[in-house]
Coordinates of C-alpha atoms in Angstrom, one line a residue:
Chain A
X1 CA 18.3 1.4 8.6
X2 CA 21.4 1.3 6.8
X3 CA 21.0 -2.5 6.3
X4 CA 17.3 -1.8 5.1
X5 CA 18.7 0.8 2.4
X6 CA 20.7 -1.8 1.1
X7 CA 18.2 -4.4 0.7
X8 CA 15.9 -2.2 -1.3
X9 CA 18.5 -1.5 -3.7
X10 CA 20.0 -4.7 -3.9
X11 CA 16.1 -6.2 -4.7
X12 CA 14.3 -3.7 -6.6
X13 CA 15.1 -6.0 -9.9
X14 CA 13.2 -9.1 -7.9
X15 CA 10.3 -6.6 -7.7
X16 CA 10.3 -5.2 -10.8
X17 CA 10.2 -8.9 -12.0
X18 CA 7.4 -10.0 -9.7
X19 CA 6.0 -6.8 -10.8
X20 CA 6.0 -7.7 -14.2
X21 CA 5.0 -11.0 -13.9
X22 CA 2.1 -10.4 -11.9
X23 CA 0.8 -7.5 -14.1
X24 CA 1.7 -10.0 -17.5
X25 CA 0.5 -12.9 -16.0
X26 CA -2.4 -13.9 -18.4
X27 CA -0.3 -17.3 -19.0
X28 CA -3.2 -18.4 -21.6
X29 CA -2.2 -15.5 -23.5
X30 CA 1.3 -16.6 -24.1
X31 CA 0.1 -20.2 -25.4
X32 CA -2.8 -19.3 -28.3
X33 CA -1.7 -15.6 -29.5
X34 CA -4.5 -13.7 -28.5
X35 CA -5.0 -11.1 -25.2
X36 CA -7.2 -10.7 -22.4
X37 CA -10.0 -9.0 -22.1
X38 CA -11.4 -9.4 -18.5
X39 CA -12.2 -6.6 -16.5
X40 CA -9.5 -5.3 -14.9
X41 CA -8.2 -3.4 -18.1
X42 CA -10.6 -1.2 -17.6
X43 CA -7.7 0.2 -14.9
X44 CA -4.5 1.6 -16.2
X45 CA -1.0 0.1 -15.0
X46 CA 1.1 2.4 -14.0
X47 CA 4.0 1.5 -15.6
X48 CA 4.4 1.3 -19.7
X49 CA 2.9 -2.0 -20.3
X50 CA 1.2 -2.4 -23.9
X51 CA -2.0 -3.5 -23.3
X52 CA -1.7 -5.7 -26.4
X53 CA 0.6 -8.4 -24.7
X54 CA -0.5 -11.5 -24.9
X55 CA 0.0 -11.6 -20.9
X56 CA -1.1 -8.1 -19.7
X57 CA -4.0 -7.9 -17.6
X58 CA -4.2 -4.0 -17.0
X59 CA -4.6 -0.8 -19.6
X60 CA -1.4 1.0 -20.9
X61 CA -2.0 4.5 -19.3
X62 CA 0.0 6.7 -22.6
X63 CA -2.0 3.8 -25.3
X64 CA -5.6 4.4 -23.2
X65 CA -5.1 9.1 -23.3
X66 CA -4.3 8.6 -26.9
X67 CA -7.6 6.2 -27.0
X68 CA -9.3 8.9 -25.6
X69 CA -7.7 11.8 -26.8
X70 CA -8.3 10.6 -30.4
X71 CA -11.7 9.2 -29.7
X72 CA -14.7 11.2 -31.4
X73 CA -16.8 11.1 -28.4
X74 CA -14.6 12.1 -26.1
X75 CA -11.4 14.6 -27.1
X76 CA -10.1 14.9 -23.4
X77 CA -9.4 12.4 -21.0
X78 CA -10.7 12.5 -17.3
X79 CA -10.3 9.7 -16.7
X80 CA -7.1 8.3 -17.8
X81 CA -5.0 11.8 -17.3
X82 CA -6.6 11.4 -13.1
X83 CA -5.1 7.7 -12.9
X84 CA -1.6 9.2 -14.0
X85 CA -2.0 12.5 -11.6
X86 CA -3.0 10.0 -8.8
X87 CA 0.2 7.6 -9.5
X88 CA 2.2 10.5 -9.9
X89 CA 1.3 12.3 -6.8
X90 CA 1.9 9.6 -5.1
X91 CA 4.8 7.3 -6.6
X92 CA 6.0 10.2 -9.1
X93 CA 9.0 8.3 -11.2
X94 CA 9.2 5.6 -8.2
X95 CA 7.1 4.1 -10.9
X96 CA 10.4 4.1 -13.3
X97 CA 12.3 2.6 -10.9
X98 CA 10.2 0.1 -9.6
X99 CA 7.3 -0.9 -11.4
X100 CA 7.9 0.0 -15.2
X101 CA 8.3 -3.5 -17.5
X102 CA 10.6 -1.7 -20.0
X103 CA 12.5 -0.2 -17.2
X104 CA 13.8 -3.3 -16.5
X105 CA 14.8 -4.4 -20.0
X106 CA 16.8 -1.2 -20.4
X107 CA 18.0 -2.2 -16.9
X108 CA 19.0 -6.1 -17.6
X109 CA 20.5 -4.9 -20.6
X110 CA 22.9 -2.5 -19.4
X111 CA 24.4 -5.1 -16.8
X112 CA 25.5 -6.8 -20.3
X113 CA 29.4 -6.0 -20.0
X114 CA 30.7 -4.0 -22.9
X115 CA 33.8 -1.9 -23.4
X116 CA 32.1 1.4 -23.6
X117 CA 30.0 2.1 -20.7
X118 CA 29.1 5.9 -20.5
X119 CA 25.8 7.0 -18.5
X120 CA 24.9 9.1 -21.4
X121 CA 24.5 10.4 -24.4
X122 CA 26.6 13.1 -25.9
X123 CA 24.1 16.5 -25.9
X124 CA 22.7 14.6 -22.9
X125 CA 21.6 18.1 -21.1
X126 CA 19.7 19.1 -24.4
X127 CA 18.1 15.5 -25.8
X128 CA 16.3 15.0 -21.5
X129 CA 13.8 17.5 -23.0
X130 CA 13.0 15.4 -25.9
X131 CA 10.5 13.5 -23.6
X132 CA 8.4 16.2 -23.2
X133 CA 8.5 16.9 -26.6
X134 CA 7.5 13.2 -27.8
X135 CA 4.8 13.8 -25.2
X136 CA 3.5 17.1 -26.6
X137 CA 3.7 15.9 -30.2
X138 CA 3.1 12.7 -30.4
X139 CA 0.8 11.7 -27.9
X140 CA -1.4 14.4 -27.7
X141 CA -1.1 17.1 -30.7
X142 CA -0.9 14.9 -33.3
X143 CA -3.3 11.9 -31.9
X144 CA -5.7 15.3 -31.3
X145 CA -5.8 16.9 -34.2
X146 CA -5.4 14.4 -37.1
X147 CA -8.1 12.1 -37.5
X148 CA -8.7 9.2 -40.6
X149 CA -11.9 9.1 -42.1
X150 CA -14.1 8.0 -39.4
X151 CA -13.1 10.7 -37.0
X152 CA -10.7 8.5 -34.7
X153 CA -7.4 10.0 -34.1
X154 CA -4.1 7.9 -34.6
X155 CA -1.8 7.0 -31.9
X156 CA 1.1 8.8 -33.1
X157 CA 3.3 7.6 -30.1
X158 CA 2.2 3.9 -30.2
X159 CA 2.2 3.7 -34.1
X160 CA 6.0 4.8 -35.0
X161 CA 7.7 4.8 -31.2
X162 CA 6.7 3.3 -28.7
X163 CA 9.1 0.1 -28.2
X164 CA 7.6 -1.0 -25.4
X165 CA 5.0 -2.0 -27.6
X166 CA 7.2 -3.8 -30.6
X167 CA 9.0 -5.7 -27.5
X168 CA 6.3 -7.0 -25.1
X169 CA 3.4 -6.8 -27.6
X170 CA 4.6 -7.1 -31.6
X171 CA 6.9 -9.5 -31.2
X172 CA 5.2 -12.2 -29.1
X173 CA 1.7 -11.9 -31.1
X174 CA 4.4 -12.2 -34.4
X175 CA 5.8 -15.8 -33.0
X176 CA 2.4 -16.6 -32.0
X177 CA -0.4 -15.5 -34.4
X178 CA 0.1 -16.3 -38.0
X179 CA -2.5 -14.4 -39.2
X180 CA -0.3 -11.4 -37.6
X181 CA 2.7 -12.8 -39.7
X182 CA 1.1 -11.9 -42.5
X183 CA 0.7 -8.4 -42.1
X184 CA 3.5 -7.6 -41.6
X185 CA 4.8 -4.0 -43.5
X186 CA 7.3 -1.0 -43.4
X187 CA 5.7 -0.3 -39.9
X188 CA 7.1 -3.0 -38.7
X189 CA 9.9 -2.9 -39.9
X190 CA 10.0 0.8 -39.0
X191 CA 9.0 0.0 -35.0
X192 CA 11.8 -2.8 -35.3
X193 CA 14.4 -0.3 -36.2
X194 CA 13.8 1.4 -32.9
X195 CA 13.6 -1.4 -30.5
X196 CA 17.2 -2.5 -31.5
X197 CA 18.6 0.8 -31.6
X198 CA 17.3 1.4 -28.0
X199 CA 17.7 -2.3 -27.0
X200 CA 22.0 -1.8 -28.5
X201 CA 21.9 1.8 -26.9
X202 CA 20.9 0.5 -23.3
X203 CA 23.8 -1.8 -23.4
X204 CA 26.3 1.2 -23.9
X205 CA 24.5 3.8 -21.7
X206 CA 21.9 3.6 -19.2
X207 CA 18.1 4.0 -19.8
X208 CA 18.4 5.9 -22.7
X209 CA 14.8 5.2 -23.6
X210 CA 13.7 6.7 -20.1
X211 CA 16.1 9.8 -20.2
X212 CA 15.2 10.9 -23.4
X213 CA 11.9 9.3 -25.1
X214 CA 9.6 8.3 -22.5
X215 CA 6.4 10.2 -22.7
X216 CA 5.3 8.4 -19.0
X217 CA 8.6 9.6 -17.6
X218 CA 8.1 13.0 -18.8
X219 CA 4.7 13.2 -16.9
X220 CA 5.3 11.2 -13.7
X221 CA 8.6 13.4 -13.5
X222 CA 6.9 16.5 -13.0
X223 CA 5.3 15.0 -9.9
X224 CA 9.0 14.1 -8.4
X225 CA 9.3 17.7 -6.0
X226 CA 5.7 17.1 -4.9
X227 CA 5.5 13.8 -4.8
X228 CA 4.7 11.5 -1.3
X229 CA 7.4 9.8 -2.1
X230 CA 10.0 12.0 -2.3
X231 CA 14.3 11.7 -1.8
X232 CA 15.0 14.4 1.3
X233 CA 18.6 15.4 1.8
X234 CA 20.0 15.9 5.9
X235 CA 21.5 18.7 5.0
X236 CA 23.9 18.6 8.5
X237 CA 24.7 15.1 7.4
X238 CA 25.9 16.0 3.7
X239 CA 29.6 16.4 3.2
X240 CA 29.2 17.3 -0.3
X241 CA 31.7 14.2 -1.4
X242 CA 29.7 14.1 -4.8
X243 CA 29.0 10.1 -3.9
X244 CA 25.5 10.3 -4.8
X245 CA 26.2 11.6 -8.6
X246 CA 28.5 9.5 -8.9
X247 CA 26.5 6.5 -7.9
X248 CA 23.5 7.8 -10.0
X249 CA 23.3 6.1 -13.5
X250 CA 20.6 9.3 -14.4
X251 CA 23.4 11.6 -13.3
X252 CA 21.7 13.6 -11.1
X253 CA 23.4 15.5 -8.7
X254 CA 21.2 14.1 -5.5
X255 CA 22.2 16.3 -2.9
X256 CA 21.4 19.6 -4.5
X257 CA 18.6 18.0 -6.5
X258 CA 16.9 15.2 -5.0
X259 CA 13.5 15.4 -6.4
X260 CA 14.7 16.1 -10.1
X261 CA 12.6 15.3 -12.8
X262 CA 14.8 12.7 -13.8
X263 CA 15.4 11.0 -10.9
X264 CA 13.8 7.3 -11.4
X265 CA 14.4 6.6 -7.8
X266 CA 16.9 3.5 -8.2
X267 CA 18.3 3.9 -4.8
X268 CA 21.7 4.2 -5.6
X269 CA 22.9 7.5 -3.9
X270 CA 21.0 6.4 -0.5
X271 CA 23.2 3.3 -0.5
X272 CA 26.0 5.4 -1.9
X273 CA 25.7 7.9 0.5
X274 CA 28.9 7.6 3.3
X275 CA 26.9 9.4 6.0
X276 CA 23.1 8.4 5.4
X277 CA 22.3 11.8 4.7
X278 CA 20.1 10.6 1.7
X279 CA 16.4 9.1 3.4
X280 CA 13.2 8.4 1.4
X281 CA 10.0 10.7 3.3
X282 CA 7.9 7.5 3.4
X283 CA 10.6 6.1 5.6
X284 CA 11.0 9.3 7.5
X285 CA 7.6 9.5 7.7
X286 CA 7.5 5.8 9.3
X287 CA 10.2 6.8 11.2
X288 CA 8.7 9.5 13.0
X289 CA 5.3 7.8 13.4
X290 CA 7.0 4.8 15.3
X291 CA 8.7 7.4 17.4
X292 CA 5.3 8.3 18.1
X293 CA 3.6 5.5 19.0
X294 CA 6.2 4.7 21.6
X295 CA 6.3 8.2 23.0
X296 CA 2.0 7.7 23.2
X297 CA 2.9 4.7 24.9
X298 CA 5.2 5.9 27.3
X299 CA 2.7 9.2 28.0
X300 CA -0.7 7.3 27.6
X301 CA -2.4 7.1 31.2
X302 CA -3.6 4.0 30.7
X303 CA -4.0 2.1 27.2
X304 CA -6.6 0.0 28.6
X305 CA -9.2 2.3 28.5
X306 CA -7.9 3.3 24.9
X307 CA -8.7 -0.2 23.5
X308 CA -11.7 -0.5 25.0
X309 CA -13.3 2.1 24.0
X310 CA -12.2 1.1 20.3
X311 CA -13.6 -1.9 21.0
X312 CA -16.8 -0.3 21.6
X313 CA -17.3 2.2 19.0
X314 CA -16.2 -0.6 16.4
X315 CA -19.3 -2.9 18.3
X316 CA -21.5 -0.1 17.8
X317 CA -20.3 0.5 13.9
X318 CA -20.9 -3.1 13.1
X319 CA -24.1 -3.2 15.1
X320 CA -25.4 -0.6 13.1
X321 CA -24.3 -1.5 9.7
X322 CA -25.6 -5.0 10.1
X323 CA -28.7 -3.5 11.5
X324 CA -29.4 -1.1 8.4
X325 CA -28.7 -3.9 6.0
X326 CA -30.9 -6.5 7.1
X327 CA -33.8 -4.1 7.7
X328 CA -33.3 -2.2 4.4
X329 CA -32.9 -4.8 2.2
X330 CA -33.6 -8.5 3.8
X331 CA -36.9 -7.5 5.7
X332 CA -38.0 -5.4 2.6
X333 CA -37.1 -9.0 0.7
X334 CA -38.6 -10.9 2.3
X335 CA -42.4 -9.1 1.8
X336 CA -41.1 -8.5 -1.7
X337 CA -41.2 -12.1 -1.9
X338 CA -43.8 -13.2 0.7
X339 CA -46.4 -11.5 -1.4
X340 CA -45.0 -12.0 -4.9
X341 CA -44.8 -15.5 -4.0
X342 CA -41.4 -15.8 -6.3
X343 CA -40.1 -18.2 -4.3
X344 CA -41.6 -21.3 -1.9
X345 CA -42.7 -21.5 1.8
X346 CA -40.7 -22.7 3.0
X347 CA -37.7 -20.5 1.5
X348 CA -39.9 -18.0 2.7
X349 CA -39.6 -18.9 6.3
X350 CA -35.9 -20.0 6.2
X351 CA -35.3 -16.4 4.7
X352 CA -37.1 -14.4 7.4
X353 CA -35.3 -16.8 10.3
X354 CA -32.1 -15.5 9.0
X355 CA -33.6 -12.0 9.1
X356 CA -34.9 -12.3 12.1
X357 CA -31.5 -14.0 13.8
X358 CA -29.1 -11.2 12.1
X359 CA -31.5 -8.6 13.6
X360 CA -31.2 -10.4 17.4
X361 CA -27.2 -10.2 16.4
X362 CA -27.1 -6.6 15.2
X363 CA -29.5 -5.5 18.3
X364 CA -27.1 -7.2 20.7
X365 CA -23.7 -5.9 19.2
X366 CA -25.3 -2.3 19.9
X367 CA -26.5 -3.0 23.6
X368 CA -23.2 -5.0 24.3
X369 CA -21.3 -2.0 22.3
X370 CA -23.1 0.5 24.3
X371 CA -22.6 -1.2 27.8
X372 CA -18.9 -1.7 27.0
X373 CA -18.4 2.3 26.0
X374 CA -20.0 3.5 29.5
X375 CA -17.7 0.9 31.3
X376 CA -14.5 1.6 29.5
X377 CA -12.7 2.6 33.0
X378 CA -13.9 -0.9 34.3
X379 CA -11.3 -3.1 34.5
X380 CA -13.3 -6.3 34.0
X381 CA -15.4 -4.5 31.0
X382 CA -13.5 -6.0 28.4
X383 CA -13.4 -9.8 29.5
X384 CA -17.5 -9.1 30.3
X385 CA -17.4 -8.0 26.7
X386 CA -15.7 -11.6 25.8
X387 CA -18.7 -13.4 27.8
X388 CA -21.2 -11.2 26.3
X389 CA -20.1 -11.9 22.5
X390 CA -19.9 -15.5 22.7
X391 CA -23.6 -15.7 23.4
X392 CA -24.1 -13.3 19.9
X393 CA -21.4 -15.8 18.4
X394 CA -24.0 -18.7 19.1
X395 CA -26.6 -16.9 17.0
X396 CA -24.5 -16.3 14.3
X397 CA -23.6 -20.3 14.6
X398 CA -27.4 -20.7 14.7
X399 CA -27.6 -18.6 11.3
X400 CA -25.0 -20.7 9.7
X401 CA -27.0 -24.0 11.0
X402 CA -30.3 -22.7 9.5
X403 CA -28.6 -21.7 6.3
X404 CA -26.9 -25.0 5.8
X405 CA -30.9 -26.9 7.0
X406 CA -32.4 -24.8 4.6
X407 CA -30.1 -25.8 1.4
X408 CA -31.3 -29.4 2.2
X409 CA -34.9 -28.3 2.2
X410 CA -34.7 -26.7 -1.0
X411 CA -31.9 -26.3 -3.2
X412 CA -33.1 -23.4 -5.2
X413 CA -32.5 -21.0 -2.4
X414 CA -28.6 -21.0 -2.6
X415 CA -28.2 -17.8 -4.0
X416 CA -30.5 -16.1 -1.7
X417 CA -29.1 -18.0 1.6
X418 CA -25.7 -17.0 0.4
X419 CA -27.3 -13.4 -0.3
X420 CA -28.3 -13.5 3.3
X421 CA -25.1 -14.6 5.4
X422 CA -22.4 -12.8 3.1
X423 CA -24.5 -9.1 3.5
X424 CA -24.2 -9.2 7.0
X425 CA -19.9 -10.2 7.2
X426 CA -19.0 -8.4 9.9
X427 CA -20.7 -10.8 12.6
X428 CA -19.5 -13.8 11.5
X429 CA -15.8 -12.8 11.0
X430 CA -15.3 -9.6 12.9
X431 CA -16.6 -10.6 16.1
X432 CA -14.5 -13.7 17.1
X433 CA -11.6 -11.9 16.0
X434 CA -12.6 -9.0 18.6
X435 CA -13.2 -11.4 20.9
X436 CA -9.5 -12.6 20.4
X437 CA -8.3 -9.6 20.7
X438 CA -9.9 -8.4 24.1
X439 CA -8.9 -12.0 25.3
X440 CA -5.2 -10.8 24.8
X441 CA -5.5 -7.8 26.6
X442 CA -2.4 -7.7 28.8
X443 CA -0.1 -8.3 25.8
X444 CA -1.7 -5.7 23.4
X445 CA 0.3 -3.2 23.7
X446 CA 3.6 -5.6 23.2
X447 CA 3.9 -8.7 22.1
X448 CA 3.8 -10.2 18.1
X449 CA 0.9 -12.0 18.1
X450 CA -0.8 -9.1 19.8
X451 CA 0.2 -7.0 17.1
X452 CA -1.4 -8.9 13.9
X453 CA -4.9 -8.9 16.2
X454 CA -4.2 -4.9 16.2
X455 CA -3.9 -5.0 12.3
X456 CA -6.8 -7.0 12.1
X457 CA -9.0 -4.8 14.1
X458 CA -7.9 -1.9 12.2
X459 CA -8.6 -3.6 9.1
X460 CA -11.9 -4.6 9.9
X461 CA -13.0 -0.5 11.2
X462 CA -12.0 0.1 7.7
X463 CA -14.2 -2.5 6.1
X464 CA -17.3 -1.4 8.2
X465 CA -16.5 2.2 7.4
X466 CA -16.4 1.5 3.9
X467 CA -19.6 -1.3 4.2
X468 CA -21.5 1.8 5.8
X469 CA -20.3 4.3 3.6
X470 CA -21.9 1.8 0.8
X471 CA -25.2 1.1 2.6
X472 CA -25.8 4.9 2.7
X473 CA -24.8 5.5 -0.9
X474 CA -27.1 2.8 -2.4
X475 CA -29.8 4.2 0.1
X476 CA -29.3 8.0 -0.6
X477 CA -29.2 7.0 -4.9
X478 CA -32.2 4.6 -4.5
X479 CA -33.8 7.7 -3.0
Chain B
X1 CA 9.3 25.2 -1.3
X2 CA 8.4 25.1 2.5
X3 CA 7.0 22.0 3.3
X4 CA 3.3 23.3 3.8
X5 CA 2.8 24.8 0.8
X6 CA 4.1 21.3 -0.6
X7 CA 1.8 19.1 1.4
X8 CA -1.3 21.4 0.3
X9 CA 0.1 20.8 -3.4
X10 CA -0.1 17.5 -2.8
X11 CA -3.2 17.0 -0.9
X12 CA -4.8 18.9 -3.9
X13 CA -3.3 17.5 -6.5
X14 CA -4.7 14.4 -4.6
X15 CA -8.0 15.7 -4.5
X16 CA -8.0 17.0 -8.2
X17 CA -7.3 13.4 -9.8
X18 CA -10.0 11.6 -7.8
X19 CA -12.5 14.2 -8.9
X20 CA -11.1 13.8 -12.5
X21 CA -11.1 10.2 -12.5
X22 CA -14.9 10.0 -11.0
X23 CA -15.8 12.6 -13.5
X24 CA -14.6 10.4 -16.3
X25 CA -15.8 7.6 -15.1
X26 CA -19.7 9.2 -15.2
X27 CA -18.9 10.5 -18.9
X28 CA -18.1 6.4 -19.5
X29 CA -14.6 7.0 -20.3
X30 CA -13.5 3.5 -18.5
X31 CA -15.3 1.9 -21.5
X32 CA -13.5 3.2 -24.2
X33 CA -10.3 2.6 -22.5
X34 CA -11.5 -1.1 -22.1
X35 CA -12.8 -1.1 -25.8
X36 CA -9.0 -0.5 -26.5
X37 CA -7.2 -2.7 -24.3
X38 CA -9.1 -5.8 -25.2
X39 CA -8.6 -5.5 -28.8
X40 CA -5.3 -6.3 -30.0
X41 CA -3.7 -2.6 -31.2
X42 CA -2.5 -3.1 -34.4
X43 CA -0.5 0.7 -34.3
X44 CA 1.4 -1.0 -31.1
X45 CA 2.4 -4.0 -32.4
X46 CA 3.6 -2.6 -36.0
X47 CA 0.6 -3.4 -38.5
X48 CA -1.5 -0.6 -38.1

């Protein structure tokens, strides 16, 4: 454990970089000046990431509740203030640590070496509340309540602060876009003034940005105490040797206040720590559920029966979900477009074969599901189980066959052959990896390989139970 | 804080910003957030 501790700490700037690189990784952007715009910025990033660099392929979370908060339409944010409750609750300022891009600037930065290097400023214990006071004024009085002409608030926080912004945004689109060159102004100017002065500061002290300006920080802080990730001290373990504060760049005294508010979770005072008193709860929390798998293990009767029946209900699930696809959707298709006659007759036929052959398949999973379930205390019911689903793996190979015959027939019916096999997944890829797994049986409960297969299975109960869940949504809305 | 009364915090703090996120999502909110962040801000960068 005490080796593990040390390679988180020693590699959290790796993942802030990856980090950063994969949420800025819009390379195009970097080349021609201008941003993305695809979809997935209609999600917030945790971390604060301007959404306005050339590379960033995600929302800024304080730039999208000032979008909203100073939108006419909308005045409070849902939305946006949920996504920063949710990444609170569950990172809290891990985010900071970890995953923020101008947490690692301030970080790099610092690691410059200089004569004076103090962890902060002087009226330190007085200026930490300025966050919350940047967040109350600037991001959401101000943006709030003053609005131009058309009713649209300003962001206050983005417009004269936020350096994030000037570094990862203004500056790039400035080297890049002429047309940006020349509108250049005070504000500018202004937003420049900052960035250096925080960009110098953080090379004297550390994060100053973080510990005293950061309106993110501010909010994800509050979620430090209740948190899942959280820092818990062993209190029988402490010596009270003051290692952790003195480790901690925040200057937090750790082992009377781990889950401070301005903790940014760097992981120094749990390598610091002498005695390991200092844990994270997702690793106790790992911890103890290892402990009790092998303790199930040691007490469970016999695991046997255990995997087989989870072998069964998962048949069953899949059985079921393929069944109520193909007869609400394919079968209701194909008369749709038997008596419209949208499409040829021979699509026609090729379409119902596949309907007909993934109902065979989803009829079979349930009877071999079924037979499997009552059997469980067999010994042989799970290699009968093997046998019985390489005969449904032959008509899912028939399916495939007739898909691939049918795109020679006609081209046209691509989309709906495609429509056909990827509805019904779980068939075609769950059930030779079940098969694998039931092959492996006296190795399941050790063994590596064994282990993956394990993952796999659970991966796939979640994909039906979320494939199901869908089915039953789109049927319960379409009424 | 006992560590029950900070799970149930935390299960419905959980709960809280899922329902808030959905609800915004049905008012459209994700739109105007994704009105914003394709357009280049001209507050952020300094030319507002």
């Amino acid at each position: 454990m005490e080796k593990e501790r040390r390679w988180t700490e020693k590699y959290r700037h790796l993942l802030q970089a990856f980090y950063f690189a994969f949420t800025n990784g819009y390379a195009r952007g970097y080349t021609n000046g201008m941003i993305f715009t695809g979809k997935s910025k209609y999600l917030c990033v945790p971390g604060l990431n301007c959404y306005s660099c050339p590379g960033a392929i995600g929302a800024c979370p304080i730039g999208s509740l000032q979008a909203i908060l100073g939108s006419n339409t909308y005045r409070i944010s849902l939305y946006v203030s949920g996504m920063l409750a949710l990444f609170g609750v569950f990172f809290g300022r891990l985010v900071c640590g970890f995953l923020c891009p101008f947490g690692l600037v301030q970080d790099l930065l610092y690691k410059i070496p200089f004569p004076i290097k103090k962890k902060n400023l002087p009226a330190h214990n007085q200026l930490k509340y300025l966050r919350y006071v940047i967040l109350a004024v600037f991001v959401i009085l101000l943006t709030s309540l003053i609005h131009d002409v058309t009713g649209t608030g300003i962001p206050w926080f983005c417009e004269w602060i936020c350096p994030s912004g000037t570094l990862l945004a203004g500056v790039p689109l400035m080297i890049l876009n002429p047309e940006f060159r020349e509108a250049i102004g005070f504000q500018f100017f202004w937003k420049m003034g900052i960035l250096l002065v925080i960009m110098l500061g953080s090379v004297a002290y550390y994060r100053p940005f973080c510990k005293y300006l950061c309106p993110l920080g501010a909010i994800y802080g509050v979620f430090n105490p209740v948190s899942t990730y959280r820092l818990v001290i062993d209190k029988e373990k402490c010596v009270n040797c003051g290692s952790c504060q003195k480790a901690c760049l925040m200057d937090i005294r750790t082992n009377q206040t781990p889950n401070s508010p301005d903790c940014i979770r760097c992981l120094k005072c749990v390598s610091a720590c002498p005695t390991g008193a200092i844990d994270s709860s997702w690793n106790i929390a790992r911890s103890k559920f290892e402990s009790r798998l092998l303790s199930e293990e040691e007490n469970s009767p016999n695991p046997e029966v255990t995997k087989t029946t989870l072998l069964a209900i998962l048949t069953i699930i899949a059985g079921l979900a393929t069944m109520v696809s193909t007869f609400k959707y394919n079968l209701d298709g194909v008369l749709v477009y038997h008596f419209s006659g949208l499409t040829s007759g021979r699509g026609v036929l090729a379409y119902m074969l596949v309907t007909l052959f993934k109902g065979i398949v989803s009829f079979f999973m349930i009877i071999t599901g079924y037979k499997l379930f009552i059997n469980r205390n067999d010994e042989n019911a799970v290699h009968r189980f093997r046998e019985q689903t390489r005969m449904i793996l032959k008509f899912v190979i028939i399916i495939v066959i007739a898909g691939i015959a049918s795109l020679f027939a006609d081209l046209s019916l691509l989309s709906v052959m495609f429509n056909a096999i990827l509805i019904c997944p779980f068939p075609i890829i769950g059930l030779p990896l079940l098969a694998s797994a039931a092959s492996s049986t006296d190795k399941l409960v050790q063994g590596k390989g064994s282990a993956v297969l394990w993952w796999i299975v659970f991966v796939l109960l979640a994909v039906v139970t979320s494939y199901i869940a869908y089915i039953s949504t789109v049927i319960i809305l379409a009424g | 804080m006992s560590e029950k009364k900070r799970k149930t915090i935390t299960i419905s703090l959980i709960v809280l910003s899922l329902v808030m996120i959905v609800s915004g999502a049905v008012r459209g909110e994700p739109f105007a957030v994704f009105n914003k962040a394709i357009k280049v801000c001209m507050q952020c960068i300094g030319i507002g």
